[in-house]
XYZ file of C-alpha atoms in Angstrom:
628
model
C 7.424 34.141 -54.065
C 7.402 34.829 -57.803
C 7.132 38.618 -57.225
C 9.827 38.523 -54.555
C 12.150 36.778 -56.985
C 11.883 39.608 -59.497
C 13.926 42.094 -57.442
C 17.622 41.970 -56.521
C 16.956 41.815 -52.796
C 14.290 39.157 -53.281
C 16.565 37.078 -55.453
C 19.327 37.410 -52.865
C 17.037 36.270 -50.022
C 15.803 33.298 -52.066
C 19.374 32.344 -52.962
C 20.384 32.436 -49.310
C 17.268 30.443 -48.349
C 17.927 27.695 -50.890
C 21.619 27.741 -50.002
C 20.743 27.009 -46.395
C 18.418 24.211 -47.523
C 21.177 22.663 -49.621
C 23.643 22.884 -46.725
C 21.117 21.368 -44.323
C 20.489 18.449 -46.687
C 24.226 17.982 -47.067
C 24.692 17.889 -43.299
C 21.626 15.959 -42.180
C 20.261 14.242 -45.278
C 23.366 12.913 -47.035
C 25.215 12.501 -43.733
C 22.423 10.262 -42.471
C 22.715 8.137 -45.600
C 26.374 7.465 -44.883
C 25.857 7.056 -41.164
C 23.005 4.621 -41.709
C 25.282 2.168 -43.530
C 26.382 -0.353 -40.908
C 30.091 -1.227 -40.899
C 30.870 -4.757 -42.088
C 34.501 -5.006 -40.963
C 35.732 -4.776 -37.384
C 39.444 -4.874 -38.145
C 41.829 -5.040 -41.076
C 45.182 -6.781 -40.785
C 47.284 -6.123 -43.875
C 44.991 -7.363 -46.646
C 42.840 -9.519 -44.354
C 39.463 -8.254 -43.120
C 37.893 -9.507 -39.886
C 34.127 -9.195 -40.477
C 31.535 -8.263 -37.882
C 29.975 -11.730 -38.050
C 33.291 -13.465 -37.262
C 33.784 -11.296 -34.173
C 30.163 -11.783 -33.103
C 30.427 -15.585 -33.369
C 33.762 -15.724 -31.525
C 32.447 -13.343 -28.828
C 29.228 -15.307 -28.261
C 31.128 -18.611 -28.184
C 33.487 -17.210 -25.544
C 30.580 -15.928 -23.431
C 28.922 -19.346 -23.612
C 32.184 -21.091 -22.698
C 32.743 -18.834 -19.693
C 29.083 -19.183 -18.713
C 29.392 -22.969 -18.659
C 32.697 -22.772 -16.774
C 31.404 -20.456 -14.036
C 27.780 -21.680 -14.181
C 26.311 -18.236 -14.641
C 25.054 -15.917 -17.355
C 27.616 -13.225 -18.212
C 25.946 -9.944 -19.125
C 27.352 -7.611 -21.828
C 28.267 -5.130 -19.091
C 30.286 -7.773 -17.212
C 31.904 -8.906 -20.457
C 33.092 -5.384 -21.237
C 34.227 -4.908 -17.634
C 36.370 -8.059 -17.899
C 37.650 -7.014 -21.329
C 36.290 -10.132 -23.061
C 35.451 -8.175 -26.234
C 39.024 -6.894 -26.493
C 40.489 -10.343 -25.761
C 38.371 -11.971 -28.478
C 39.315 -9.309 -31.018
C 43.004 -9.567 -30.074
C 42.932 -13.342 -30.635
C 41.296 -12.923 -34.047
C 43.825 -10.252 -35.010
C 46.721 -12.501 -33.944
C 45.302 -15.357 -36.029
C 44.995 -13.040 -39.020
C 48.592 -11.855 -38.500
C 49.935 -15.414 -38.519
C 47.747 -16.355 -41.496
C 49.048 -13.376 -43.476
C 52.618 -14.262 -42.611
C 52.087 -17.947 -43.465
C 50.645 -16.938 -46.844
C 53.545 -14.567 -47.444
C 56.050 -17.362 -46.685
C 54.188 -19.796 -48.951
C 53.344 -22.308 -46.212
C 50.836 -25.013 -47.207
C 49.224 -27.979 -45.461
C 48.417 -31.331 -47.083
C 44.934 -32.840 -47.083
C 46.188 -35.856 -45.140
C 47.593 -33.654 -42.392
C 44.331 -31.705 -42.103
C 42.354 -34.942 -41.834
C 44.740 -36.317 -39.215
C 44.532 -33.106 -37.149
C 40.718 -33.346 -37.118
C 40.670 -37.017 -36.160
C 43.264 -36.481 -33.415
C 41.375 -33.531 -31.893
C 40.248 -34.533 -28.345
C 37.069 -32.460 -28.853
C 35.789 -35.003 -31.346
C 36.675 -38.151 -29.395
C 34.050 -40.343 -27.795
C 34.198 -42.210 -24.497
C 36.413 -44.864 -26.119
C 39.036 -42.276 -27.092
C 38.357 -42.640 -30.823
C 37.104 -40.078 -33.332
C 33.302 -39.747 -33.050
C 31.523 -38.569 -36.178
C 28.384 -37.598 -34.259
C 30.355 -35.295 -31.933
C 32.075 -33.768 -34.957
C 28.758 -33.026 -36.705
C 27.263 -31.627 -33.487
C 30.249 -29.304 -32.985
C 29.854 -27.984 -36.529
C 26.135 -27.371 -35.971
C 26.810 -25.556 -32.693
C 29.385 -23.354 -34.416
C 27.130 -22.799 -37.472
C 29.888 -24.103 -39.750
C 29.741 -26.252 -42.850
C 32.155 -29.152 -43.088
C 34.013 -27.474 -45.953
C 34.252 -24.259 -43.957
C 35.595 -26.093 -40.909
C 38.202 -27.930 -43.010
C 39.270 -24.583 -44.462
C 39.610 -23.074 -40.983
C 41.487 -26.150 -39.767
C 43.932 -25.867 -42.667
C 44.639 -22.277 -41.700
C 45.004 -23.211 -38.022
C 47.527 -25.972 -38.819
C 49.527 -23.546 -40.969
C 49.590 -21.030 -38.096
C 50.729 -23.738 -35.663
C 53.543 -24.771 -37.991
C 54.668 -21.149 -38.293
C 54.635 -20.703 -34.505
C 56.598 -23.940 -34.049
C 59.150 -22.760 -36.590
C 59.608 -19.546 -34.596
C 59.880 -21.068 -31.125
C 60.338 -24.773 -31.686
C 64.041 -25.149 -30.864
C 64.898 -22.725 -28.067
C 67.914 -23.091 -25.819
C 67.048 -22.552 -22.165
C 69.717 -20.547 -20.271
C 71.357 -22.553 -17.521
C 70.876 -19.706 -15.035
C 67.098 -19.709 -15.577
C 66.943 -23.476 -15.294
C 68.964 -23.457 -12.067
C 66.879 -20.662 -10.519
C 63.629 -22.464 -11.242
C 65.092 -25.728 -9.979
C 66.166 -24.040 -6.739
C 62.738 -22.509 -6.202
C 60.969 -25.831 -6.743
C 63.340 -28.209 -4.923
C 64.893 -26.175 -2.096
C 64.204 -27.743 1.284
C 64.651 -26.084 4.660
C 64.868 -27.109 8.271
C 63.892 -24.955 11.247
C 63.620 -25.092 15.016
C 60.422 -23.576 16.353
C 57.879 -23.401 19.134
C 54.218 -22.451 19.106
C 52.559 -19.820 21.266
C 48.990 -20.833 22.156
C 46.108 -18.643 23.387
C 46.794 -19.804 26.952
C 50.211 -18.086 26.751
C 48.607 -14.703 26.133
C 47.958 -14.393 29.861
C 44.714 -13.694 31.618
C 42.446 -11.701 29.335
C 39.940 -9.790 31.492
C 36.307 -9.421 30.554
C 36.008 -6.284 28.412
C 34.342 -3.262 29.926
C 31.219 -1.797 28.411
C 33.283 1.130 27.112
C 35.824 -1.208 25.463
C 33.067 -3.224 23.798
C 31.259 -0.119 22.594
C 34.466 1.356 21.158
C 35.362 -1.965 19.484
C 31.841 -2.249 18.059
C 31.803 1.349 16.782
C 35.043 0.764 14.855
C 33.620 -2.371 13.199
C 29.932 -1.634 12.783
C 29.971 -2.594 9.097
C 31.037 -6.155 9.892
C 28.034 -6.602 12.174
C 25.511 -5.049 9.780
C 22.433 -7.063 8.817
C 22.233 -7.379 4.999
C 19.141 -6.592 2.987
C 16.893 -9.637 2.573
C 14.209 -10.149 -0.020
C 11.309 -12.569 -0.055
C 10.612 -14.030 -3.484
C 8.516 -16.642 -5.236
C 9.869 -18.264 -8.389
C 8.837 -20.800 -10.986
C 11.360 -22.675 -13.162
C 10.762 -24.222 -16.563
C 13.316 -26.656 -17.978
C 13.368 -29.744 -20.165
C 12.832 -32.033 -17.159
C 9.744 -30.154 -15.944
C 8.309 -30.050 -19.466
C 9.026 -33.730 -20.162
C 6.201 -36.290 -20.167
C 7.776 -39.794 -20.514
C 4.372 -41.514 -20.235
C 3.282 -39.985 -23.548
C 6.104 -41.673 -25.519
C 4.807 -44.695 -27.431
C 6.565 -48.052 -27.781
C 6.926 -47.557 -31.542
C 8.579 -44.166 -31.039
C 10.942 -45.540 -28.391
C 11.841 -48.576 -30.511
C 12.560 -46.379 -33.521
C 14.954 -44.264 -31.445
C 16.561 -47.449 -30.148
C 17.264 -48.673 -33.687
C 18.709 -45.292 -34.658
C 21.011 -45.040 -31.632
C 21.910 -48.626 -30.801
C 25.536 -47.624 -30.388
C 24.634 -45.702 -27.210
C 23.374 -48.835 -25.491
C 26.433 -51.003 -25.741
C 29.519 -51.495 -27.829
C 28.914 -51.021 -31.575
C 30.926 -52.885 -34.188
C 34.452 -51.538 -34.516
C 37.038 -52.095 -37.187
C 40.777 -51.512 -37.246
C 41.512 -49.919 -40.595
C 44.574 -49.178 -42.708
C 44.638 -47.074 -45.834
C 47.080 -46.047 -48.567
C 46.476 -42.705 -50.285
C 47.286 -42.182 -53.970
C 47.790 -38.989 -55.967
C 45.395 -40.161 -58.729
C 42.891 -42.855 -59.673
C 45.231 -44.574 -62.155
C 47.907 -45.308 -59.549
C 45.266 -46.579 -57.110
C 43.861 -48.976 -59.734
C 47.347 -50.186 -60.655
C 48.088 -50.964 -56.990
C 44.779 -52.789 -56.566
C 45.498 -54.890 -59.666
C 48.779 -55.964 -58.058
C 46.862 -57.065 -54.943
C 44.466 -59.059 -57.113
C 47.506 -60.712 -58.713
C 48.810 -61.804 -55.303
C 50.628 -58.835 -53.789
C 49.883 -58.010 -50.144
C 48.603 -54.713 -48.783
C 51.803 -54.335 -46.715
C 54.011 -54.867 -49.767
C 52.172 -52.104 -51.630
C 52.705 -49.822 -48.609
C 56.429 -50.638 -48.539
C 56.685 -50.113 -52.288
C 55.159 -46.631 -51.917
C 57.267 -45.803 -48.824
C 54.206 -45.337 -46.593
C 55.306 -45.203 -42.951
C 53.525 -47.414 -40.382
C 52.111 -44.308 -38.727
C 50.556 -43.036 -41.982
C 49.342 -46.526 -42.854
C 47.284 -46.975 -39.662
C 43.981 -45.083 -39.771
C 42.824 -46.399 -36.374
C 39.982 -48.358 -34.778
C 36.521 -46.869 -35.316
C 32.815 -47.470 -35.374
C 31.270 -46.564 -38.709
C 29.715 -43.354 -37.340
C 33.059 -42.204 -35.978
C 34.807 -42.136 -39.337
C 35.440 -38.740 -40.895
C 35.088 -39.852 -44.528
C 31.720 -41.542 -45.334
C 33.068 -43.146 -48.538
C 35.954 -44.760 -46.672
C 33.562 -45.823 -43.892
C 31.206 -47.518 -46.369
C 34.080 -49.358 -47.982
C 35.708 -50.443 -44.719
C 32.492 -51.771 -43.184
C 31.648 -53.803 -46.275
C 34.893 -55.842 -46.134
C 35.724 -59.105 -44.427
C 38.562 -59.149 -41.918
C 41.895 -59.162 -43.765
C 40.333 -57.961 -47.034
C 41.320 -54.933 -49.116
C 38.912 -52.662 -51.000
C 39.195 -51.429 -54.539
C 40.015 -47.760 -55.154
C 37.759 -45.527 -53.037
C 37.090 -41.894 -53.974
C 37.907 -40.478 -50.561
C 37.435 -36.893 -49.474
C 41.132 -36.158 -49.884
C 41.806 -38.351 -52.910
C 41.697 -42.021 -53.954
C 42.659 -44.616 -51.329
C 42.843 -48.370 -50.822
C 41.274 -49.553 -47.562
C 42.348 -52.652 -45.617
C 40.596 -54.134 -42.532
C 42.921 -55.861 -40.061
C 40.481 -56.564 -37.218
C 36.702 -56.655 -36.606
C 35.180 -56.305 -33.121
C 31.494 -57.393 -33.195
C 28.797 -55.251 -31.607
C 27.365 -56.047 -28.158
C 24.207 -54.049 -27.466
C 21.655 -54.167 -24.594
C 18.141 -55.187 -25.590
C 15.322 -52.721 -26.121
C 13.484 -53.987 -23.038
C 16.513 -53.184 -20.868
C 16.738 -49.555 -21.985
C 13.116 -48.693 -22.861
C 12.628 -46.503 -19.769
C 15.860 -44.629 -20.417
C 14.888 -44.037 -24.065
C 11.410 -42.769 -23.152
C 12.911 -40.309 -20.658
C 15.390 -39.089 -23.254
C 12.702 -38.636 -25.942
C 10.508 -36.820 -23.426
C 13.412 -34.536 -22.499
C 13.997 -33.764 -26.176
C 10.328 -32.971 -26.686
C 10.404 -30.918 -23.519
C 13.255 -28.820 -24.888
C 11.330 -28.343 -28.137
C 8.203 -27.303 -26.236
C 9.931 -24.899 -23.853
C 9.484 -21.904 -26.157
C 5.787 -22.711 -26.721
C 5.210 -23.081 -22.976
C 7.171 -19.862 -22.380
C 4.969 -17.977 -24.859
C 1.795 -19.369 -23.287
C 2.972 -18.346 -19.811
C 3.851 -14.867 -21.049
C 0.370 -14.514 -22.555
C -1.144 -15.408 -19.185
C 1.142 -12.968 -17.352
C 0.155 -10.252 -19.830
C -3.427 -10.730 -18.641
C -2.245 -10.213 -15.025
C -2.641 -13.844 -14.006
C -0.651 -14.581 -10.803
C 2.376 -16.882 -10.958
C 0.781 -19.244 -8.455
C -2.216 -19.819 -10.746
C -0.001 -20.226 -13.807
C 2.221 -22.748 -12.022
C -0.802 -24.811 -10.963
C -2.268 -24.804 -14.467
C 1.035 -25.730 -16.162
C 2.011 -28.374 -13.622
C 5.061 -26.389 -12.473
C 6.237 -25.857 -8.901
C 6.041 -22.386 -7.373
C 8.796 -22.066 -4.751
C 8.539 -19.553 -1.915
C 11.813 -18.175 -0.521
C 11.153 -16.182 2.677
C 14.560 -14.478 2.762
C 17.575 -14.285 0.460
C 20.496 -11.833 0.532
C 22.507 -10.424 -2.369
C 24.956 -13.344 -2.109
C 22.172 -15.904 -2.553
C 22.131 -17.026 1.104
C 19.302 -17.349 3.586
C 19.362 -15.927 7.120
C 21.245 -18.980 8.372
C 23.985 -18.330 5.827
C 23.116 -21.324 3.628
C 22.958 -21.052 -0.190
C 19.393 -20.954 -1.525
C 18.637 -23.558 -4.198
C 17.600 -21.560 -7.281
C 18.406 -22.364 -10.943
C 21.119 -19.986 -12.196
C 21.238 -18.539 -8.687
C 23.753 -15.750 -9.342
C 21.830 -14.331 -12.315
C 18.465 -14.662 -10.572
C 19.703 -13.016 -7.359
C 21.182 -10.136 -9.341
C 17.847 -9.613 -11.101
C 15.917 -9.912 -7.820
C 17.962 -7.147 -6.205
C 17.545 -4.960 -9.297
C 13.757 -5.308 -9.065
C 11.120 -4.286 -6.541
C 7.803 -5.374 -5.060
C 5.025 -5.405 -7.646
C 7.340 -5.115 -10.651
C 6.459 -7.286 -13.668
C 9.855 -8.941 -14.212
C 11.074 -10.436 -17.466
C 11.783 -14.190 -17.298
C 15.456 -15.100 -17.067
C 16.972 -17.541 -19.567
C 18.966 -20.309 -17.889
C 22.142 -21.903 -19.197
C 20.288 -25.149 -19.995
C 17.771 -23.366 -22.237
C 14.969 -23.009 -19.692
C 13.403 -20.015 -17.949
C 12.880 -18.693 -14.434
C 10.016 -16.357 -13.523
C 10.100 -14.555 -10.178
C 8.215 -12.015 -8.103
C 9.668 -9.961 -5.258
C 7.108 -10.326 -2.462
C 8.891 -8.569 0.407
C 11.947 -6.463 1.269
C 13.715 -6.341 4.624
C 16.138 -3.379 4.359
C 19.736 -3.582 5.425
C 20.332 -2.090 8.834
C 22.948 -1.553 11.485
C 22.573 -3.949 14.362
C 22.770 -2.619 17.898
C 25.458 -3.728 20.311
C 22.843 -5.525 22.401
C 21.878 -7.706 19.372
C 25.445 -8.871 18.698
C 27.036 -8.489 22.117
C 28.156 -12.122 22.291
C 29.740 -11.948 18.820
C 31.467 -8.654 19.622
C 32.770 -10.021 22.932
C 34.175 -13.124 21.218
C 35.858 -11.104 18.480
C 37.254 -8.599 20.992
C 38.790 -11.448 22.978
C 40.243 -13.067 19.820
C 41.765 -9.765 18.710
C 43.204 -9.143 22.171
C 44.781 -12.615 22.291
C 46.208 -12.160 18.777
C 47.697 -8.777 19.714
C 49.275 -10.134 22.889
C 50.727 -13.175 21.119
C 52.158 -10.964 18.344
C 53.849 -8.692 20.917
C 55.187 -11.684 22.825
C 56.428 -13.367 19.625
C 58.367 -10.232 18.634
C 59.948 -10.050 22.076
C 60.984 -13.729 21.989
C 62.302 -13.401 18.415
C 64.522 -10.481 19.513
C 65.965 -12.626 22.289
C 66.871 -15.398 19.831
C 68.400 -12.856 17.442
C 70.559 -11.542 20.307
C 72.075 -15.000 20.834
C 69.834 -16.902 23.250
C 69.205 -20.524 22.356
C 65.755 -21.175 20.916
C 65.268 -24.068 23.346
C 65.904 -21.819 26.345
C 63.588 -19.117 25.029
C 60.862 -21.708 24.410
C 61.246 -23.078 27.932
C 60.923 -19.596 29.438
C 57.677 -19.131 27.510
C 56.324 -22.484 28.641
C 56.418 -23.901 25.100
C 57.929 -27.060 23.635
C 60.840 -26.603 21.215
C 60.453 -28.656 18.036
C 62.373 -29.325 14.843
C 60.913 -29.433 11.336
C 62.943 -30.861 8.470
C 62.342 -31.205 4.741
C 60.093 -28.159 4.561
C 58.852 -27.366 1.038
C 57.525 -24.025 -0.174
C 53.789 -23.444 0.229
C 53.315 -26.814 1.956
C 52.073 -27.208 5.535
C 53.882 -29.564 7.879
C 53.184 -30.593 11.476
C 52.190 -27.462 13.455
C 53.257 -25.122 10.658
C 50.688 -23.877 8.167
C 51.537 -23.337 4.491
C 51.766 -19.559 5.105
C 54.108 -20.151 8.054
C 56.387 -22.347 5.921
C 56.422 -19.664 3.212
C 57.523 -17.168 5.865
C 60.368 -19.518 6.880
C 61.598 -19.470 3.261
C 61.763 -15.655 3.366
C 64.212 -15.586 6.293
C 67.981 -16.219 5.792
C 69.566 -19.325 7.282
C 70.614 -18.697 10.899
C 68.059 -15.933 11.413
C 64.877 -15.969 13.515
C 61.344 -14.863 12.788
C 57.730 -15.321 13.808
C 54.480 -15.867 11.984
C 50.860 -16.774 12.498
C 50.308 -20.502 12.059
C 46.579 -20.759 12.662
C 43.634 -18.634 13.654
C 44.793 -18.275 17.273
C 48.410 -19.491 17.428
C 51.776 -18.024 16.511
C 55.113 -19.726 15.788
C 58.562 -18.416 16.684
C 61.291 -20.051 14.575
C 64.930 -20.089 13.581
C 66.038 -21.336 10.135
C 68.740 -23.964 10.672
C 69.526 -25.110 7.113
C 68.626 -24.861 3.440
C 69.541 -27.493 0.872
C 69.091 -27.765 -2.886
C 69.623 -31.154 -4.590
C 71.910 -31.066 -7.627
C 70.169 -30.716 -10.963
C 71.052 -33.763 -13.053
C 70.693 -32.778 -16.708
C 69.462 -36.236 -17.712
C 66.900 -36.566 -14.921
C 63.152 -36.325 -15.511
C 62.886 -33.307 -13.188
C 65.499 -31.420 -15.204
C 63.629 -32.160 -18.407
C 60.352 -30.998 -16.846
C 61.922 -27.730 -15.699
C 63.485 -27.173 -19.113
C 60.216 -27.937 -20.909
C 58.286 -25.513 -18.707
C 60.818 -22.742 -19.275
C 61.027 -23.467 -23.001
C 57.246 -23.230 -23.319
C 57.175 -19.925 -21.465
C 60.038 -18.505 -23.502
C 58.439 -19.791 -26.694
C 55.163 -18.051 -25.886
C 57.035 -14.805 -25.232
C 58.952 -15.125 -28.496
C 55.828 -15.818 -30.553
C 54.050 -12.871 -28.910
C 56.977 -10.571 -29.757
C 57.022 -11.897 -33.323
C 53.285 -11.284 -33.701
C 53.659 -7.772 -32.255
C 56.340 -6.926 -34.820
C 54.354 -8.378 -37.746
C 51.279 -6.473 -36.559
C 53.339 -3.316 -36.651
C 54.685 -4.112 -40.136
C 51.306 -5.100 -41.605
C 49.325 -2.390 -39.885
C 46.153 -3.096 -37.925
C 43.125 -0.811 -38.055
C 40.127 -1.350 -35.765
C 36.626 0.064 -36.203
C 35.377 0.578 -32.638
C 31.821 1.228 -33.834
C 31.798 -2.136 -35.637
C 33.265 -3.811 -32.552
C 30.444 -2.440 -30.393
C 27.958 -3.641 -32.999
C 29.486 -7.141 -33.011
C 29.521 -7.419 -29.213
C 26.124 -5.873 -28.528
C 27.449 -2.567 -27.167
C 25.758 0.769 -27.707
C 26.508 2.475 -31.009
């Protein structure tokens, strides 16, 4: 190398060689350094960044919510197919847009209003309809939020709500829209009609072999036998892992003392409070009370409205502010506290009513408590049991042996189709059936399948033990079914032809009663028909068809699986819309809400355009578990 570098050609070759090395490092080495840095921001709205973690949390929360709603596990592929990732991101972007605009307009929210919005949130209310501190703390834990962080988010949410209300809070609903909606909802129709029954289709001969074969050939798919799979499965959940007999009396009694409120009615107090801007004013007001002034007179003096004065009726655990709770539950009925350093500033607390506790005895609820403790321990032990089972499966131990050793039940399912039904068409009882069935039909005999996580935190293990392939049935196997369907289709076709013929006669001027008599049917009258509502012999679909035909005109429609109605619309009436009536107000409110939503959406779209929104698709895929 040293000798080669002494000549011009050698130096040129070496220069080219090192030049290529430098270029390669620039392309692959330095490029990898930049590419290896994971993006931290999914979107930027004006000056606001939406981080990956915020999108990930919102996305996972939405998947869990939908999973609970539909009682299934939603896979990332299904989520992307349904556009859940884009919906979540769009919601976060819209929130950021409104937050930016609220900040730009200088909107602010008081501490008292934030506290009231939290306490009035139905999510945090217990069975008695009051704020429940335990539910509040649990919601924060589930969302991985600190209390300060939640209060900050709530402040922003209230500001966004106020901005939206300012945009669409006082809309005027056009009279034409109100009248059109009123007409659609309240129009009533009357019609004369008669019903054609299967007997009026005439004599339907027995189909020939050729007719049946042709009918069957055209509909083979509907007579196909689905694929069935035989499986064995073992489920692990908190109930199966629970051992109530192992819970001691001391442990159960300790839980009873900690959660007495669950076993009856805990002490409740009706509380009032007056907030002060500083400690000095609170002390001055309390001194007046000590000198003989009443709590109500102090409230009147400070212009505190009755609504702001009343805090509500709570148990101690339900109260949002621990300092206020301690003060309130240390007072006698009718007494007023000294200045309390509340979360949102100094307050005076007044108790107007005390409702004593009434709790069931330990002996009455001991069994219930033991079961609950055992369930809790079972949930805690699920992961340990899961790991132990996986270790045994790794050593090729059969599920049947594992189930016996762990005290779990191994269930044998001889046949299940891709819809989760057995050969009789009945749903098979399997935890998280939809997810398990999907996994079963993605597996095969002898495959070592991963356990499936259930929505309640448990697991399901399964083995595919047999496969019965889908196949086309022969005509001989389903001849009775084919014959029945052929006859039903033939009757339906004949009734449809006859109904059209009879409708034409009515349209040409014949009286409906005379046409009905010639068909051997009874003419009937139906009054006060409402859209999408069945009445007498007319199904909801038949009534909807009547509303699509002008008054004085005739028509026909199916009104059951094997009957058909021929009708003539005789009248249509719409009650007057009284502006002061409750119905008019309901219609106007519904339209105003719809128009308000449209207006806010248009406003957000324009602000998004003005602020500018940039989205990092790679970061979005990272946040939602997609491939990078």
